[in-house]
mmCIF file of C-alpha atoms in Angstrom:
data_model
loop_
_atom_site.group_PDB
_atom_site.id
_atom_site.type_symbol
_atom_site.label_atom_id
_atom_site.label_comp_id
_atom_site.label_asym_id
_atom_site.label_seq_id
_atom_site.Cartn_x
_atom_site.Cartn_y
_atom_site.Cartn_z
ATOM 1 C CA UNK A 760 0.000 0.000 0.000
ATOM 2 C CA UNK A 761 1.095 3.416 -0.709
ATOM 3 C CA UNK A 762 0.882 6.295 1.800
ATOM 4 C CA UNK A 763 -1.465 9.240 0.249
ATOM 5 C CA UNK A 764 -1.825 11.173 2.539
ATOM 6 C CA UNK A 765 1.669 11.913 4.830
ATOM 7 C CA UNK A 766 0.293 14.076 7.736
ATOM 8 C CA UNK A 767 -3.322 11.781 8.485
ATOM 9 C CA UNK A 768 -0.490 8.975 8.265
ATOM 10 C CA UNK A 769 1.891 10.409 10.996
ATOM 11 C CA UNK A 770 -0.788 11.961 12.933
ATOM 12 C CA UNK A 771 -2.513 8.225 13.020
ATOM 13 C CA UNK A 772 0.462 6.758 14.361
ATOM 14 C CA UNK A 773 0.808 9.438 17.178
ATOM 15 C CA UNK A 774 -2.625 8.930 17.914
ATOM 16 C CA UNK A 775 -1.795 4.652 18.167
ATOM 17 C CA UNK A 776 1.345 4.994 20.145
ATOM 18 C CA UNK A 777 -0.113 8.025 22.725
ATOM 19 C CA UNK A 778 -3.228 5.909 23.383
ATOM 20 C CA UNK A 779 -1.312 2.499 23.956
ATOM 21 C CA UNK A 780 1.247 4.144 26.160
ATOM 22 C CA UNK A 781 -1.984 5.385 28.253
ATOM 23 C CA UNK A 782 -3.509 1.850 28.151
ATOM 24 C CA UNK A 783 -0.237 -0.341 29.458
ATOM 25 C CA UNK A 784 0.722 2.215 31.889
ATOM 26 C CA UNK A 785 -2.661 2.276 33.602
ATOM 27 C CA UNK A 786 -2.975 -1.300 33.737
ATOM 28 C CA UNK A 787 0.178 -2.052 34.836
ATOM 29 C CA UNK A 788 0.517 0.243 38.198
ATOM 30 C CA UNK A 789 -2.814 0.609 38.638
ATOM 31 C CA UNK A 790 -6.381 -1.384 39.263
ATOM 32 C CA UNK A 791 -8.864 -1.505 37.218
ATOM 33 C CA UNK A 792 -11.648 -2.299 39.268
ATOM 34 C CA UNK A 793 -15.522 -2.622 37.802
ATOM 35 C CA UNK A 794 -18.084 -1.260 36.062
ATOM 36 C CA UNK A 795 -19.665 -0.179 39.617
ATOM 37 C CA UNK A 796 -16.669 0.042 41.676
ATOM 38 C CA UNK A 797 -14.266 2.002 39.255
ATOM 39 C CA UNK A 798 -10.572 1.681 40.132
ATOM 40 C CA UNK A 799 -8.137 4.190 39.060
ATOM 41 C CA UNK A 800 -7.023 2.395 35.753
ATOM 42 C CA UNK A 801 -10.663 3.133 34.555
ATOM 43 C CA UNK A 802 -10.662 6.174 33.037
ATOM 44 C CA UNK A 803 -7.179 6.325 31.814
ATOM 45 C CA UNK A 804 -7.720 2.423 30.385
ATOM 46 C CA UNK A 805 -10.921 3.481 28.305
ATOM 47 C CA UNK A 806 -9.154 7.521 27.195
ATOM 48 C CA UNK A 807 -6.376 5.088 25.759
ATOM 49 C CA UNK A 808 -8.505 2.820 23.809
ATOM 50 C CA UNK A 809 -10.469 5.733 22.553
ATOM 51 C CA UNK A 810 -7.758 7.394 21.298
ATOM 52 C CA UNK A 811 -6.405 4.337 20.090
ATOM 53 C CA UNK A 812 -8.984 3.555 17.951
ATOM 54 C CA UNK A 813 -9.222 7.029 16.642
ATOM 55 C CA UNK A 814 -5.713 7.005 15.795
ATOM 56 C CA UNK A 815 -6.372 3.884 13.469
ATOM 57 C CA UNK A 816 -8.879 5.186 11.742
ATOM 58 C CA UNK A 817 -6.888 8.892 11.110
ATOM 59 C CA UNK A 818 -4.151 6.287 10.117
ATOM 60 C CA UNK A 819 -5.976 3.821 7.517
ATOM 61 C CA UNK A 820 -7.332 7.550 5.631
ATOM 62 C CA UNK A 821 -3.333 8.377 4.923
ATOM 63 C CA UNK A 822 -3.763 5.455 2.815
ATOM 64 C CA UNK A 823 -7.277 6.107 0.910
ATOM 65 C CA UNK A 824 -7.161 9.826 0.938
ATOM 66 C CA UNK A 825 -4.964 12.127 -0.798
ATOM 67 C CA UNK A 826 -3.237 15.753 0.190
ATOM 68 C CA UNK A 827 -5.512 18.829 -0.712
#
């Protein structure tokens, strides 16, 4: 595949590697707890895989759309 779009491509992977540091930090010094009983890995655990998942999709548009 072929990179069209440099900056959505970069700002992708920023996104990926920001939200995944959030993710294994919080679950590895701190607990997660429940649904009900919400430990302090919660929030920080579910802001990581948010802006995980928005980082892959920012990522798979530097390959489909092009620079403007």
């Amino acid at each position: 595949m072929q990179i069209k779009n440099g900056k959505d491509f970069l700002a992708g992977a920023m996104f990926i590697a920001l939200g995944l540091a959030f993710l294994l930090v919080a679950q590895k010094n701190y607990q997660m707890g429940t649904a009900v009983r919400m430990g302090p890995a919660y929030f920080p655990t579910i802001l990581g895989a948010i802006t995980a998942i928005l980082g892959t999709i920012i990522f798979i548009r530097g390959f489909t759309t092009t620079d403007e």
